[in-house]
Coordinates of C-alpha atoms in Angstrom, one line a residue:
M1 CA -110.8 -18.7 -56.6
T2 CA -109.6 -22.3 -56.2
A3 CA -108.1 -23.6 -53.0
Q4 CA -104.6 -23.8 -54.6
A5 CA -104.9 -20.3 -56.0
R6 CA -105.9 -18.9 -52.6
R7 CA -102.9 -20.8 -51.0
D8 CA -100.6 -19.3 -53.7
D9 CA -102.0 -15.8 -52.9
L10 CA -101.2 -16.2 -49.2
I11 CA -97.7 -17.5 -50.0
A12 CA -97.1 -14.6 -52.4
A13 CA -98.2 -12.2 -49.7
A14 CA -95.8 -13.8 -47.3
L15 CA -92.9 -13.7 -49.7
D16 CA -93.6 -10.1 -50.5
L17 CA -93.5 -9.2 -46.8
F18 CA -90.4 -11.3 -46.2
G19 CA -88.6 -9.1 -48.6
T20 CA -88.8 -6.2 -46.2
R21 CA -88.8 -8.1 -42.9
A22 CA -87.3 -11.3 -41.5
P23 CA -89.9 -14.1 -41.7
E24 CA -90.1 -14.3 -37.9
L25 CA -91.2 -10.6 -37.7
V26 CA -94.2 -11.1 -40.1
T27 CA -97.5 -11.8 -38.4
V28 CA -100.7 -13.5 -39.5
D29 CA -102.3 -10.0 -39.4
D30 CA -99.6 -8.7 -41.8
I31 CA -100.2 -11.5 -44.2
V32 CA -104.0 -11.3 -44.2
A33 CA -103.9 -7.6 -44.7
R34 CA -101.5 -7.9 -47.6
A35 CA -103.6 -10.7 -49.2
E36 CA -106.9 -8.9 -48.4
V37 CA -108.4 -12.0 -46.7
S38 CA -109.7 -12.8 -43.2
R39 CA -107.9 -14.5 -40.4
P40 CA -110.3 -17.5 -40.5
L41 CA -109.6 -17.9 -44.2
F42 CA -105.9 -17.9 -43.5
Y43 CA -106.3 -20.7 -41.0
R44 CA -108.5 -22.6 -43.4
Y45 CA -105.4 -23.0 -45.7
F46 CA -102.6 -23.0 -43.2
P47 CA -102.8 -24.5 -39.6
S48 CA -100.1 -22.1 -38.4
L49 CA -98.0 -19.2 -39.3
R50 CA -94.9 -21.4 -39.2
E51 CA -96.5 -23.7 -41.8
L52 CA -97.0 -20.8 -44.2
Q53 CA -93.5 -19.6 -43.6
M54 CA -92.1 -23.0 -44.5
Q55 CA -94.3 -23.3 -47.6
A56 CA -93.3 -19.8 -48.8
L57 CA -89.6 -20.5 -48.4
R58 CA -90.0 -24.0 -49.9
T59 CA -91.5 -22.3 -53.0
V60 CA -88.3 -20.4 -53.5
T61 CA -86.1 -23.5 -52.7
D62 CA -88.0 -25.6 -55.1
G63 CA -87.6 -23.0 -57.9
L64 CA -83.9 -22.9 -57.3
V65 CA -83.4 -26.7 -57.2
D66 CA -85.6 -27.2 -60.3
R67 CA -83.5 -24.6 -62.2
L68 CA -80.3 -26.4 -61.1
A69 CA -81.7 -29.7 -62.2
T70 CA -82.2 -28.6 -65.8
L71 CA -78.6 -27.9 -66.7
E72 CA -77.7 -27.7 -70.3
E73 CA -75.4 -30.2 -72.0
G74 CA -72.0 -29.1 -73.1
P75 CA -68.6 -28.2 -71.8
P76 CA -68.3 -27.7 -68.0
E77 CA -67.9 -23.9 -68.2
E78 CA -71.0 -23.5 -70.5
R79 CA -73.0 -25.6 -68.1
L80 CA -71.8 -23.6 -65.1
R81 CA -72.6 -20.3 -66.8
A82 CA -76.1 -21.7 -67.7
A83 CA -76.6 -22.7 -64.0
V84 CA -75.5 -19.3 -62.7
R85 CA -77.9 -17.6 -65.2
G86 CA -80.6 -19.9 -64.0
L87 CA -80.0 -19.0 -60.3
V88 CA -80.0 -15.3 -61.2
D89 CA -83.3 -15.8 -63.0
V90 CA -85.0 -17.6 -60.1
A91 CA -83.6 -15.2 -57.5
A92 CA -84.9 -12.3 -59.6
H93 CA -88.3 -13.9 -60.0
Y94 CA -88.6 -14.7 -56.3
R95 CA -86.8 -11.6 -55.2
E96 CA -88.5 -11.1 -51.8
G97 CA -88.5 -14.8 -51.1
Y98 CA -84.9 -15.3 -52.0
V99 CA -83.9 -12.5 -49.7
A100 CA -86.0 -14.1 -46.9
L101 CA -84.6 -17.5 -47.6
L102 CA -81.0 -16.2 -47.2
R103 CA -82.0 -14.5 -44.0
S104 CA -83.4 -17.7 -42.6
G105 CA -80.4 -19.9 -43.3
S106 CA -76.9 -20.3 -42.1
V107 CA -74.2 -18.4 -43.9
I108 CA -72.7 -21.5 -45.5
A109 CA -73.7 -25.1 -45.8
T110 CA -71.7 -27.6 -43.8
S111 CA -72.3 -31.2 -43.0
E112 CA -74.1 -30.1 -39.8
T113 CA -76.4 -27.4 -41.2
D114 CA -80.0 -28.1 -42.3
A115 CA -81.5 -24.8 -43.3
A116 CA -83.8 -24.8 -46.3
I117 CA -81.2 -22.9 -48.4
D118 CA -78.7 -25.7 -47.8
E119 CA -80.6 -28.0 -50.1
V120 CA -79.9 -25.5 -52.9
R121 CA -76.3 -25.1 -51.8
N122 CA -75.6 -28.8 -51.7
R123 CA -77.3 -29.4 -55.0
A124 CA -75.1 -26.7 -56.6
V125 CA -71.9 -28.3 -55.2
E126 CA -73.1 -31.7 -56.5
L127 CA -73.7 -30.3 -60.0
I128 CA -70.3 -28.6 -60.1
L129 CA -68.6 -31.8 -59.0
E130 CA -70.5 -33.7 -61.7
A131 CA -69.7 -31.2 -64.4
L132 CA -66.0 -31.3 -63.5
A133 CA -66.1 -35.1 -63.3
I134 CA -64.8 -35.1 -59.7
P135 CA -66.4 -38.2 -58.1
E136 CA -64.4 -38.0 -54.8
P137 CA -63.5 -34.4 -54.0
S138 CA -60.9 -33.6 -51.4
P139 CA -62.0 -31.7 -48.3
L140 CA -60.3 -28.6 -49.8
V141 CA -62.2 -28.8 -53.0
L142 CA -65.5 -29.2 -51.1
L143 CA -64.6 -26.2 -48.9
T144 CA -63.8 -24.2 -52.1
L145 CA -67.2 -25.0 -53.6
R146 CA -69.1 -24.2 -50.4
C147 CA -67.3 -20.9 -50.1
W148 CA -68.2 -20.1 -53.7
T149 CA -71.9 -20.7 -53.1
A150 CA -71.6 -18.1 -50.3
V151 CA -70.0 -15.7 -52.8
V152 CA -72.9 -16.4 -55.2
E153 CA -75.5 -15.7 -52.5
G154 CA -73.8 -12.5 -51.4
A155 CA -73.5 -11.3 -54.9
L156 CA -77.1 -12.1 -55.8
L157 CA -78.3 -10.4 -52.6
S158 CA -76.3 -7.2 -53.4
W159 CA -77.5 -7.3 -57.0
L160 CA -81.1 -7.7 -56.0
Q161 CA -81.0 -4.9 -53.5
E162 CA -78.6 -2.5 -55.2
G163 CA -78.7 -3.4 -58.9
T164 CA -75.5 -1.6 -59.6
V165 CA -73.8 -4.3 -61.6
P166 CA -75.3 -5.2 -65.0
R167 CA -76.8 -8.7 -65.2
E168 CA -74.5 -9.9 -68.0
T169 CA -71.5 -8.9 -66.0
L170 CA -72.7 -10.7 -62.8
D171 CA -73.1 -14.0 -64.6
G172 CA -69.6 -14.1 -66.0
W173 CA -67.9 -12.6 -63.0
L174 CA -69.4 -15.4 -60.7
V175 CA -68.1 -18.1 -63.0
D176 CA -64.7 -16.4 -63.2
Q177 CA -64.7 -16.3 -59.4
L178 CA -65.1 -20.1 -59.2
T179 CA -62.4 -20.6 -61.8
A180 CA -60.0 -18.5 -59.8
M181 CA -60.9 -20.2 -56.5
L182 CA -60.5 -23.7 -58.1
A183 CA -57.1 -22.7 -59.5
A184 CA -56.0 -21.5 -56.1
T185 CA -57.2 -24.8 -54.6
D186 CA -55.4 -26.8 -57.2
A187 CA -52.2 -24.9 -56.5
Q188 CA -52.5 -25.6 -52.8
L189 CA -53.2 -29.3 -53.4
A190 CA -50.1 -29.5 -55.7
K191 CA -48.0 -28.3 -52.8
K192 CA -48.9 -31.3 -50.7
P193 CA -46.2 -33.9 -50.4

């Protein structure tokens, strides 16, 4: 097995465990048992448990950011629907890691948070602003988009854990949520003198 393949196996074992426990509760012994390797082999690839935790969560973050970066061309609503489908795809692919990533971050990205998931949240907000051609959003529009990313995360977390809503319904519903939230924001902004 190549060095990269072994690293990937250890990361996969960690992500699998993170799906059932918070990352800080997973030990080196848990990971080596899941990956069926020795402790010395673990330390050959990762200098510390913290380094493995960060690499595992970065794997999920990179997958989400990469998916957001490859938005389709077309009208804003189609692009947004494609982006939401992409997020659902990545969350489903990295199910355990996505759950762990959300557990490790703040509830919502603000200008002062720096959790790994915030990179994804901030990129999602940037892409929506870009798709809607809003170069200088008002604070209320930014707040709306940040809140919507929290709605998306909560919905994906529930969907991954409970699976009670059909996938096709989830995609459209999330986009409809954003449309409704932006309409409410527009109405509020129109009231300003």
